[in-house]
Amino acid sequence: MNKTKGFFEATAILIGTIIGSGIFAIPYVIMKAGLLIGVFYFILLGLMILTMHLVYGEIVLRTSSTHRIVGYGEKYLGKSGRNILFVAALVNLLMSNLVYLILGGNFLSSIFGDIGNNLFYVFLFWALLSLGVIYDWKKVSFLDLIMTVSLLLAIVIVAVFGFMHFRAANITLVNWQYVFLPWGVIFYSIAGASAVPELKEILDKNKKGIKKAIILGTVLPIIFYFVFSLGIVGASGAKTSPEGIMGMKGIFSQTIVDLAAILGILCVATSYLVMGITLKKIFIYDLKITKAVSLLLVCLIPIALFLLGMQNFIWILSFLGLWLGAGEGILLLTMHRRAKAAGDRKPEYSLNLPTYVYYLIGSLFIIAPILTIIFVQYK
């Protein structure tokens, strides 16, 4: 019974880590590129992400000591690997909070749009959540629970009402003009490597269950994403908005739109607090920066980036998925090969990937950003 409970807890943590702000952008990129291209990316990137998660799981299992990705980077790639992964983690956290600012402003505007403009709501969201970061509002574990429950409720509600208004004519099958647009957004949305070390701790007495938990915890969110996106695009068609909810106005009742927006606010607000508190601790404990300066950096950088013009939600998610995701993926592949030779314990599972698979996935990580720069125009 304990093993079963631990397995489902581990799977739920991976699912909760994967399902996040990216879900609001996926319907838009699928609407632009077409359903068949979206399915292609779900399959291709789903297989790549699943491989990365399994690779990381084996790295964790081949190492007797407990780390997070920065620590494993130092063990198998040296200080340069540690530094690259550390900087990437900081950039990811800061830009993710920028994403939450944009979403929070959009959701508030959707509900109270007749009171002020979008900039006003971004500032309101930022001011309230900055206070939360400063005063450590509530426990992070509790915030994670609120975020996961809120987002799952939003997915179910929107998907159900989306299929009630579904029209096949709203679905475009292929639009080659936007063929590369979904890559970064979908990659960012289904990546959840940060949760993999947690699985080892939860399944400490049942490490053989880690592989199954990784597979199930990676595949289920992809299914959720697809159903959610199909419901939104099938109902909204060309009106599908970048954050998924604003485009539902005039199609769904205002009550449903407001409810979805409220759940979205709960999700992004708790995510912002979790990320902000984590960043604050990194600055204070890892970088040895004073608390006052750490709070200034955590609170001011996201809003400063917004005011400097970084306001395109889709572009930011694409950047995080294409560039940071690619960098992390290449480093994980390199770490995996080194861990097979230098690991200090026998893993509960071992991936025997042919050499060409390493080069194929690594090549895709390099090619995708280049093709996106050449062919994708963000509007």
Coordinates of C-alpha atoms in Angstrom, one line a residue:
M1 CA 0.0 0.0 0.0
N2 CA 2.8 2.4 0.9
K3 CA 4.6 1.6 -2.4
T4 CA 1.4 2.4 -4.3
K5 CA 0.8 5.6 -2.4
G6 CA 4.4 6.7 -3.0
F7 CA 4.2 5.8 -6.7
F8 CA 1.0 7.9 -7.2
E9 CA 2.5 10.8 -5.2
A10 CA 5.7 10.8 -7.3
T11 CA 3.6 10.7 -10.5
A12 CA 1.4 13.5 -9.3
I13 CA 4.5 15.7 -8.5
L14 CA 5.8 15.3 -12.0
I15 CA 2.4 16.0 -13.5
G16 CA 2.0 19.1 -11.3
T17 CA 5.5 20.3 -12.3
I18 CA 4.8 19.9 -16.0
I19 CA 1.3 21.4 -16.1
G20 CA 1.8 25.1 -15.9
S21 CA 1.5 28.4 -17.7
G22 CA 2.4 26.9 -21.0
I23 CA -1.0 25.4 -21.3
F24 CA -2.6 28.8 -21.9
A25 CA -0.4 29.3 -25.0
I26 CA -0.7 25.9 -26.7
P27 CA -4.2 26.4 -28.2
Y28 CA -3.0 29.6 -29.9
V29 CA 0.1 28.0 -31.6
I30 CA -2.0 25.0 -32.6
M31 CA -4.7 27.3 -34.1
K32 CA -2.0 29.1 -36.1
A33 CA 0.0 26.1 -37.3
G34 CA -2.9 23.6 -37.7
L35 CA -4.0 20.5 -35.8
L36 CA -1.9 18.0 -37.7
I37 CA 1.3 20.0 -37.1
G38 CA 0.3 20.3 -33.4
V39 CA -0.1 16.5 -33.2
F40 CA 3.2 16.1 -34.9
Y41 CA 4.9 18.3 -32.3
F42 CA 3.2 16.6 -29.4
I43 CA 4.5 13.2 -30.6
L44 CA 8.0 14.4 -31.5
L45 CA 8.6 16.6 -28.6
G46 CA 6.8 14.3 -26.2
L47 CA 9.3 11.5 -27.2
M48 CA 12.2 13.9 -26.8
I49 CA 11.1 15.2 -23.4
L50 CA 10.3 11.6 -22.2
T51 CA 13.8 10.6 -23.2
M52 CA 15.3 13.6 -21.4
H53 CA 13.3 12.7 -18.2
L54 CA 14.4 9.1 -18.4
V55 CA 18.0 10.1 -19.0
Y56 CA 17.9 12.4 -16.0
G57 CA 16.3 9.7 -13.9
E58 CA 19.1 7.4 -14.7
I59 CA 21.7 10.1 -13.9
V60 CA 20.0 10.5 -10.5
L61 CA 19.9 6.7 -9.9
R62 CA 23.6 6.3 -10.8
T63 CA 24.6 8.9 -8.2
S64 CA 24.6 7.9 -4.5
S65 CA 24.5 11.5 -3.3
T66 CA 21.5 13.7 -3.7
H67 CA 21.6 16.9 -5.8
R68 CA 19.5 19.0 -8.1
I69 CA 20.5 19.6 -11.8
V70 CA 23.1 22.2 -10.9
G71 CA 24.8 19.7 -8.5
Y72 CA 24.7 16.9 -11.0
G73 CA 26.1 19.3 -13.6
E74 CA 29.1 20.0 -11.3
K75 CA 29.6 16.3 -10.6
Y76 CA 29.7 15.2 -14.2
L77 CA 30.6 18.3 -16.1
G78 CA 32.8 20.2 -13.7
K79 CA 32.4 23.9 -12.6
S80 CA 31.7 25.1 -16.1
G81 CA 28.7 22.8 -16.4
R82 CA 27.6 23.9 -12.9
N83 CA 27.8 27.6 -13.8
I84 CA 26.0 27.2 -17.1
L85 CA 23.1 25.3 -15.5
F86 CA 23.0 27.8 -12.6
V87 CA 22.7 30.8 -14.9
A88 CA 20.1 29.0 -17.0
A89 CA 18.0 28.2 -13.9
L90 CA 18.1 31.9 -12.8
V91 CA 17.1 33.1 -16.3
N92 CA 14.3 30.5 -16.4
L93 CA 12.9 31.5 -13.0
L94 CA 13.1 35.3 -13.7
M95 CA 11.5 35.0 -17.2
S96 CA 8.9 32.6 -15.9
N97 CA 7.8 35.2 -13.5
L98 CA 7.6 37.7 -16.4
V99 CA 5.3 35.2 -18.1
Y100 CA 3.1 35.1 -14.9
L101 CA 3.0 38.9 -14.8
I102 CA 1.7 39.1 -18.3
L103 CA -0.9 36.3 -17.7
G104 CA -2.0 37.8 -14.4
G105 CA -2.6 41.2 -16.0
N106 CA -4.5 39.6 -18.9
F107 CA -6.7 37.6 -16.6
L108 CA -7.5 40.5 -14.4
S109 CA -8.2 42.6 -17.4
S110 CA -10.6 39.9 -18.7
I111 CA -12.6 40.2 -15.5
F112 CA -12.4 43.9 -14.7
G113 CA -11.5 45.4 -18.1
D114 CA -13.9 48.3 -17.8
I115 CA -12.1 49.7 -14.8
G116 CA -8.5 50.2 -16.2
N117 CA -6.2 49.2 -19.0
N118 CA -3.9 46.1 -19.1
L119 CA -0.8 48.0 -17.9
F120 CA -2.7 48.9 -14.7
Y121 CA -3.6 45.3 -14.0
V122 CA 0.0 44.1 -14.6
F123 CA 1.2 46.7 -12.0
L124 CA -1.6 45.7 -9.6
F125 CA -0.7 42.0 -10.0
W126 CA 3.0 42.7 -9.6
A127 CA 2.5 44.9 -6.5
L128 CA 0.4 42.4 -4.6
L129 CA 2.6 39.4 -5.5
S130 CA 5.8 41.3 -4.6
L131 CA 4.4 41.8 -1.1
G132 CA 3.9 38.0 -1.1
V133 CA 7.5 37.4 -2.0
I134 CA 8.7 39.9 0.6
Y135 CA 6.7 38.4 3.4
D136 CA 6.8 34.7 2.3
W137 CA 3.1 34.3 2.1
K138 CA 2.2 30.8 3.2
K139 CA 4.1 27.6 2.6
V140 CA 5.4 26.8 -0.9
S141 CA 4.0 23.2 -0.7
F142 CA 0.5 24.6 0.0
L143 CA 0.9 27.0 -2.9
D144 CA 1.8 24.1 -5.2
L145 CA -1.4 22.3 -4.2
I146 CA -3.5 25.4 -4.9
M147 CA -1.8 25.9 -8.3
T148 CA -2.3 22.3 -9.4
V149 CA -5.9 22.1 -8.3
S150 CA -6.8 25.5 -9.8
L151 CA -5.2 24.6 -13.1
L152 CA -6.8 21.2 -13.4
L153 CA -10.2 22.7 -12.6
A154 CA -9.6 25.3 -15.4
I155 CA -8.6 22.6 -17.8
V156 CA -11.7 20.5 -17.1
I157 CA -14.1 23.5 -17.2
V158 CA -12.7 25.0 -20.4
A159 CA -12.4 21.6 -22.1
V160 CA -16.0 20.6 -21.3
F161 CA -17.5 23.9 -22.5
G162 CA -15.1 24.0 -25.4
F163 CA -16.4 20.7 -26.7
M164 CA -20.0 21.9 -26.1
H165 CA -19.3 24.7 -28.6
F166 CA -17.0 22.7 -30.9
R167 CA -17.2 23.2 -34.7
A168 CA -15.1 21.2 -37.1
A169 CA -14.9 24.3 -39.4
N170 CA -12.9 26.1 -36.7
I171 CA -10.0 23.5 -37.1
T172 CA -7.2 24.2 -39.6
L173 CA -5.3 21.0 -40.3
V174 CA -2.0 22.5 -41.7
N175 CA -0.7 26.0 -42.1
W176 CA 2.9 25.8 -43.3
Q177 CA 3.4 29.5 -42.7
Y178 CA 3.5 28.8 -38.9
V179 CA 5.0 25.3 -39.0
F180 CA 7.8 26.1 -36.6
L181 CA 5.8 28.3 -34.2
P182 CA 4.7 25.6 -31.8
W183 CA 8.1 24.1 -31.1
G184 CA 9.3 26.3 -28.3
V185 CA 5.9 26.7 -26.6
I186 CA 5.1 23.0 -26.6
F187 CA 8.7 22.0 -25.5
Y188 CA 8.6 24.5 -22.6
S189 CA 5.1 23.3 -21.6
I190 CA 5.8 19.6 -21.4
A191 CA 9.3 19.8 -19.8
G192 CA 9.4 18.9 -16.1
A193 CA 13.0 17.7 -15.5
S194 CA 13.2 19.7 -12.2
A195 CA 10.9 17.2 -10.5
V196 CA 12.9 14.1 -11.4
P197 CA 15.2 14.2 -8.3
E198 CA 12.1 14.5 -6.1
L199 CA 11.0 11.1 -7.4
K200 CA 14.1 9.5 -6.0
E201 CA 13.4 10.9 -2.6
I202 CA 9.7 9.9 -2.6
L203 CA 10.3 6.4 -4.0
D204 CA 13.4 5.9 -1.8
K205 CA 12.2 2.3 -0.9
N206 CA 10.8 1.6 -4.4
K207 CA 13.3 3.0 -6.8
K208 CA 12.2 0.5 -9.4
G209 CA 9.0 2.5 -9.7
I210 CA 10.8 5.7 -10.8
K211 CA 10.9 4.7 -14.5
K212 CA 7.2 4.0 -14.6
A213 CA 6.4 7.2 -12.7
I214 CA 8.4 9.2 -15.2
I215 CA 6.6 7.7 -18.2
L216 CA 3.1 8.1 -16.7
G217 CA 3.9 11.5 -15.3
T218 CA 5.1 12.8 -18.7
V219 CA 2.5 11.2 -21.0
L220 CA -0.6 12.2 -19.0
P221 CA 0.0 16.0 -19.2
I222 CA 0.5 15.7 -22.9
I223 CA -3.0 14.1 -23.2
F224 CA -4.4 16.9 -20.9
Y225 CA -2.8 19.5 -23.1
F226 CA -4.1 18.0 -26.3
V227 CA -7.7 17.7 -25.1
F228 CA -7.7 21.2 -23.6
S229 CA -6.2 22.7 -26.8
L230 CA -8.7 20.8 -29.0
G231 CA -11.6 22.1 -27.0
I232 CA -10.4 25.7 -27.1
V233 CA -9.5 25.8 -30.8
G234 CA -12.6 23.9 -31.8
A235 CA -14.8 26.5 -30.0
S236 CA -12.8 29.7 -30.6
G237 CA -11.2 29.0 -34.0
A238 CA -9.4 32.1 -35.4
K239 CA -10.5 34.0 -32.3
T240 CA -8.2 31.9 -30.1
S241 CA -6.1 34.3 -28.1
P242 CA -2.4 33.9 -27.0
E243 CA -3.4 33.2 -23.4
G244 CA -6.4 31.1 -24.4
I245 CA -9.1 32.8 -22.3
M246 CA -9.7 36.2 -23.8
G247 CA -10.7 34.6 -27.1
M248 CA -13.5 32.7 -25.4
K249 CA -15.5 36.0 -24.9
G250 CA -18.6 36.0 -27.1
I251 CA -18.5 32.2 -27.4
F252 CA -18.7 31.1 -23.8
S253 CA -20.9 32.8 -21.2
Q254 CA -19.3 35.6 -19.3
T255 CA -19.6 33.5 -16.1
I256 CA -17.5 30.7 -17.6
V257 CA -14.9 33.1 -19.0
D258 CA -14.7 34.8 -15.6
L259 CA -14.4 31.5 -13.7
A260 CA -11.7 30.3 -16.1
A261 CA -9.9 33.7 -15.6
I262 CA -10.2 33.4 -11.8
L263 CA -8.7 29.9 -11.8
G264 CA -6.0 31.2 -14.1
I265 CA -5.2 34.0 -11.7
L266 CA -4.9 31.6 -8.8
C267 CA -2.6 29.4 -10.8
V268 CA -0.2 32.1 -12.0
A269 CA -0.3 34.0 -8.7
T270 CA 0.8 30.9 -6.7
S271 CA 3.4 30.1 -9.4
Y272 CA 4.7 33.6 -9.2
L273 CA 5.0 33.3 -5.4
V274 CA 6.7 29.9 -5.6
M275 CA 9.2 31.1 -8.2
G276 CA 9.8 34.4 -6.4
I277 CA 10.4 32.8 -3.0
T278 CA 12.7 30.3 -4.6
L279 CA 14.7 33.0 -6.4
K280 CA 15.0 35.0 -3.2
K281 CA 16.5 32.0 -1.4
I282 CA 18.9 31.4 -4.3
F283 CA 20.2 35.0 -4.2
I284 CA 20.5 34.9 -0.4
Y285 CA 21.9 31.4 0.3
D286 CA 23.7 30.5 -3.0
L287 CA 24.9 33.8 -4.2
K288 CA 25.4 35.3 -0.7
I289 CA 23.6 38.6 -1.7
T290 CA 22.0 40.6 1.1
K291 CA 18.3 40.1 1.7
A292 CA 17.4 43.7 0.8
V293 CA 19.3 43.5 -2.6
S294 CA 17.9 40.0 -3.2
L295 CA 14.3 41.3 -2.8
L296 CA 15.0 44.2 -5.1
L297 CA 16.3 41.9 -7.8
V298 CA 13.5 39.4 -7.5
C299 CA 10.8 42.0 -7.5
L300 CA 12.1 44.5 -9.9
I301 CA 13.7 42.4 -12.7
P302 CA 10.4 40.9 -14.1
I303 CA 8.5 44.3 -14.1
A304 CA 11.6 46.0 -15.6
L305 CA 11.7 43.5 -18.4
F306 CA 8.0 44.1 -19.0
L307 CA 8.4 47.9 -19.2
L308 CA 11.4 47.4 -21.5
G309 CA 9.1 45.8 -24.0
M310 CA 9.2 42.1 -23.3
Q311 CA 5.5 41.6 -23.4
N312 CA 5.0 39.0 -26.1
F313 CA 3.8 35.9 -24.1
I314 CA 4.4 33.5 -27.0
W315 CA 7.9 34.8 -27.8
I316 CA 9.0 34.5 -24.2
L317 CA 7.8 30.9 -23.9
S318 CA 9.4 30.1 -27.2
F319 CA 12.7 31.5 -26.0
L320 CA 12.6 29.5 -22.8
G321 CA 11.7 26.3 -24.7
L322 CA 14.0 26.7 -27.6
W323 CA 17.1 28.2 -26.1
L324 CA 17.2 27.2 -22.4
G325 CA 15.4 23.9 -23.1
A326 CA 17.9 23.1 -25.8
G327 CA 20.9 24.0 -23.7
E328 CA 19.7 21.9 -20.7
G329 CA 18.8 19.0 -23.0
I330 CA 22.3 18.9 -24.6
L331 CA 23.9 19.1 -21.2
L332 CA 21.7 16.2 -19.8
L333 CA 22.7 14.0 -22.8
T334 CA 26.4 14.7 -22.1
M335 CA 25.9 14.1 -18.3
H336 CA 24.1 10.8 -19.1
R337 CA 27.1 9.4 -21.1
R338 CA 29.5 10.5 -18.4
A339 CA 27.3 9.1 -15.6
K340 CA 27.3 5.7 -17.2
A341 CA 31.1 5.7 -16.9
A342 CA 31.6 7.6 -13.6
G343 CA 28.4 6.9 -11.7
D344 CA 28.9 5.4 -8.2
R345 CA 25.9 3.2 -7.8
K346 CA 24.0 0.6 -9.9
P347 CA 20.8 2.2 -11.3
E348 CA 17.4 0.5 -11.1
Y349 CA 17.1 1.0 -14.9
S350 CA 19.5 1.7 -17.6
L351 CA 18.8 3.2 -21.1
N352 CA 20.9 1.7 -23.8
L353 CA 20.6 4.5 -26.3
P354 CA 22.5 4.1 -29.6
T355 CA 25.1 6.7 -30.3
Y356 CA 23.1 8.1 -33.2
V357 CA 20.2 8.9 -30.8
Y358 CA 22.4 11.2 -28.8
Y359 CA 23.4 13.0 -32.0
L360 CA 19.9 13.0 -33.5
I361 CA 18.3 14.6 -30.4
G362 CA 21.3 17.0 -30.0
S363 CA 21.0 18.1 -33.6
L364 CA 17.3 18.8 -33.2
F365 CA 18.1 21.0 -30.2
I366 CA 20.5 23.0 -32.3
I367 CA 18.5 23.1 -35.5
A368 CA 15.2 24.1 -33.9
P369 CA 16.2 27.6 -32.6
I370 CA 17.9 28.4 -35.9
L371 CA 14.9 27.5 -38.0
T372 CA 12.6 29.5 -35.7
I373 CA 14.8 32.6 -36.0
I374 CA 14.7 32.3 -39.8
F375 CA 11.0 31.5 -40.3
V376 CA 8.9 32.6 -37.3
Q377 CA 7.6 36.1 -36.9
Y378 CA 6.1 36.9 -33.5
K379 CA 3.2 39.3 -33.6

